Amino acid sequence: MMRKTGVILPSQSEPLMRPMIVIGIPGDKRTSGIQQARSDLGMPPAIILSYAEFLQGRSLGDLMEEQKKQLSSQSSVYNGIDLSAAPPLLRLESPGSSFEVERALIALGAPDSDDIDDSLHPYAERPDPRPLRVKVARQLNDMQGVLHHPSQWFRGYCRMLARLQREAKAACPGSLWLNDPADIVAMTDKRQTQKILSEAGLPIPRPVGEDQQPTDYASLREMMLSRRMHRVFIKLAFGSAASGVIAYQIHPVTGAEIALTTVGVENYITRPPIYYNSGKLRRYTDTATISGIFNWIYRHGAYAEQWIPKAGLKGKAFDIRQLVVLREACHAIARVSPTPITNLHLRNQRMSLSEAGLSEPIQEQVRNTAVQALAAFPHSGVAGIDVLVSGGSQQCFVADVNPFGDLLYDVKYRGCSTYEWEMKVLSARDYITHPSTPLIKEGSS
Amino acid sequence: MTEVKLSIGYDEFEEGQRIGTEIEKLSNSPESSSLTSLIIGDWGQAYENSSEEVVEALVTHSASFPALRKLFIGEMDSEECEISWITQSDLSPLLPAFPELQSLTIQGGNELSLAELKHDKLEELIIISGGLSKTVLENIAASQLPNLRKLELYLGVDDYGFDGGLADLLPLIEVGKFPKLTYLGLKNSQIQDEIAGALANAPILDQLDTLDLSLGILSDEGAELLLASDRIKGLKALNLSHHYMSDEMINRWKQSGLPVDVSDKQESDDEEDWRYPSITE
């Protein structure tokens, strides 16, 4: 086949135009956003497979056959796509907004689950505290915001990803992952994320304890005081979107402490407390509550790091969500907050980087840092990187790598929404996961 | 006007940088002689180290800053240090060291004192704190600031060190205490209603342009007393923003035709606590 260097062929004559299979929650904002973008760009729709059905025991192959049948009846939108001729691009979406899926994942993470492939779990041998058996997990009630057994959820999540990886090999040979399941695990577990970033030489907030991490409230305090690191962020290892994030400081002289977090507690006399995500930022100063939350979070798995004073604007602090798609930084927003916790759903403000007062050289530094952060996960093509700019030195630090960090509203890059941009870039470049392969295939002639 | 801000971050402090040295460096720089405004930010882990080093260095090098008119000690946001944890010290030695100073702003109330508060030219004194101690209120009551035009105090709450009461504020609003005062801010207070009540008919209102009772927990109770006062009618500005007044009271203010700011209504704390799922972004 002859191609001219650098010329991107029109998609209808592109033989390797891969169909996209999305595993997600059909009809949610993410899957709908992708379909809308594809439709607006005149691309055939993606095949959407449902996490819920997959977790009910349907095989990936089965679900695909079913979808293909449905699609083949709509030949006008899907003509000419042969999955065996052009192996698909597999894209995982966030499983998060469905309680049904959350409950199924907790059940899959149970000790008596029938699938115990923990090969993707980075801390598989560490037991989960008070695990729920499959039967009990399946009876969990949806209580809004309640953090149901996070570590067992994560174990189930790793098992599901391992199964997807396994079945994809069999059901769609030659297929490619947009973000490899192993990378998604590593991005979801903050202990792993920070380890990978640090090994790649990226600037990250210093962890509390390099070799030895604290294990509970007491050891955390002890390490903070002995290392003179009096202000830290503690994060549930696999929380997302400010879930289980705590900005914590101790006064080295008086021993006073302040924990700012959205974690709320409901206490009971006869059973353990329930921890939930509150929409209000709470300020705890009493040791009993603080140590209760910390010990619970540490039992499930936690990561603590230095609290870098963030750059601010009129008394408010911000961080940056920088989207990276195939090695290119694109959409970015500053998340501006009167509190140390900047996530958008806490009704924080959003601004462009210029509005937030960042100079062009600093913006460039943010983009470079984000691109390098994603490059530390060489089998992944899309992530939303949270970058901090320190208030004093204006230095950039990577705080988080979000495998599903592209759900950003009302922000455009070169006239495109996030999904439009991704679909355009993906259709223009044949995406190969292998790190040494150039992203734009260039002809040899 | 030239302005400089000096600040020592956490890492810089750990690496041995000190605010005293930075002040000394500035005093040796060519710009020191024309500097009109100096802002001291974080002097290095201000929750642990007091501002004493700042005071000493500024006093030692005061002769290098002949043009200095404005001084801000402790401009840092909560990303650097909680306001209620900033450790201050006795800042009054700064006053004789800078006889031409016109404006002094202080942030942080812990260990703050102004033992000898005497200055002929100071026009503006602003103290921002989470809780101002009775000692500081006594210092201000005992001060000699004949040229003071603006006094703005963030009184705060007892959890963070406000250990006074209305009785400690009354000497500050006596006519004759500050003969040139035109701006009075007694704000950010947990006894905002009491303060409003005491000020409603205080003779000092006759000399004021601006009364600032914002940022506190003012409710209809204090607002009613203010609204009933004839004395507030002479004000050019009445700042009641960030308050707990009812909609009805807000409307009455709006219909009063007075130059009042009733923005930023607060809801009492029993508003519904919403929860969010863990993966939402």
XYZ file of C-alpha atoms in Angstrom, chain A residues 99 101-112 121 126-134 136-143 145-159 188 191 236-239 243-244 272-277 295-301, chain B residues 278-279:
69
model
C -25.163 1.831 41.548
C -22.570 -1.606 38.441
C -20.990 -0.544 41.725
C -22.840 -3.308 43.563
C -21.894 -5.906 40.958
C -18.242 -4.875 41.241
C -18.292 -5.200 45.029
C -19.794 -8.675 44.578
C -17.108 -9.547 42.026
C -14.472 -8.479 44.563
C -15.879 -10.801 47.222
C -13.698 -13.577 48.648
C -16.216 -16.191 47.474
C -4.509 -5.744 41.279
C -3.418 -7.221 50.963
C -6.707 -8.384 52.452
C -9.726 -6.103 52.289
C -11.129 -5.204 55.698
C -14.324 -7.061 56.662
C -15.045 -8.310 53.150
C -18.653 -8.836 52.141
C -19.593 -12.195 50.669
C -21.215 -12.258 47.225
C -24.384 -9.837 51.053
C -22.806 -7.561 48.453
C -25.665 -8.228 46.040
C -28.107 -7.060 48.699
C -26.454 -3.685 49.245
C -28.904 -0.841 49.096
C -28.305 2.304 47.137
C -27.737 4.960 49.767
C -23.140 9.005 48.316
C -22.293 6.178 50.687
C -18.797 4.856 50.184
C -19.587 1.161 50.073
C -16.525 -0.931 50.767
C -14.018 0.889 48.521
C -11.238 -1.704 48.618
C -13.554 -4.556 47.702
C -14.999 -2.409 44.931
C -11.470 -1.883 43.613
C -10.706 -5.596 43.781
C -13.858 -6.299 41.808
C -12.941 -3.570 39.361
C -9.492 -5.114 38.771
C -11.088 -8.527 38.287
C -7.136 4.440 39.436
C -0.342 4.719 45.134
C -8.452 7.111 49.383
C -6.170 5.096 47.080
C -8.872 4.478 44.511
C -11.273 7.307 45.017
C -14.154 11.031 46.981
C -12.250 10.334 50.171
C -19.818 0.599 62.457
C -20.154 4.155 61.193
C -21.154 4.853 57.604
C -18.910 7.123 55.564
C -20.341 9.090 52.681
C -19.489 11.830 50.196
C -8.256 4.719 60.142
C -11.166 3.666 57.973
C -9.560 5.124 54.855
C -6.184 3.559 55.680
C -7.733 0.144 56.232
C -9.043 0.307 52.684
C -5.869 1.800 51.248
C -17.861 8.816 43.929
C -17.136 8.954 40.233
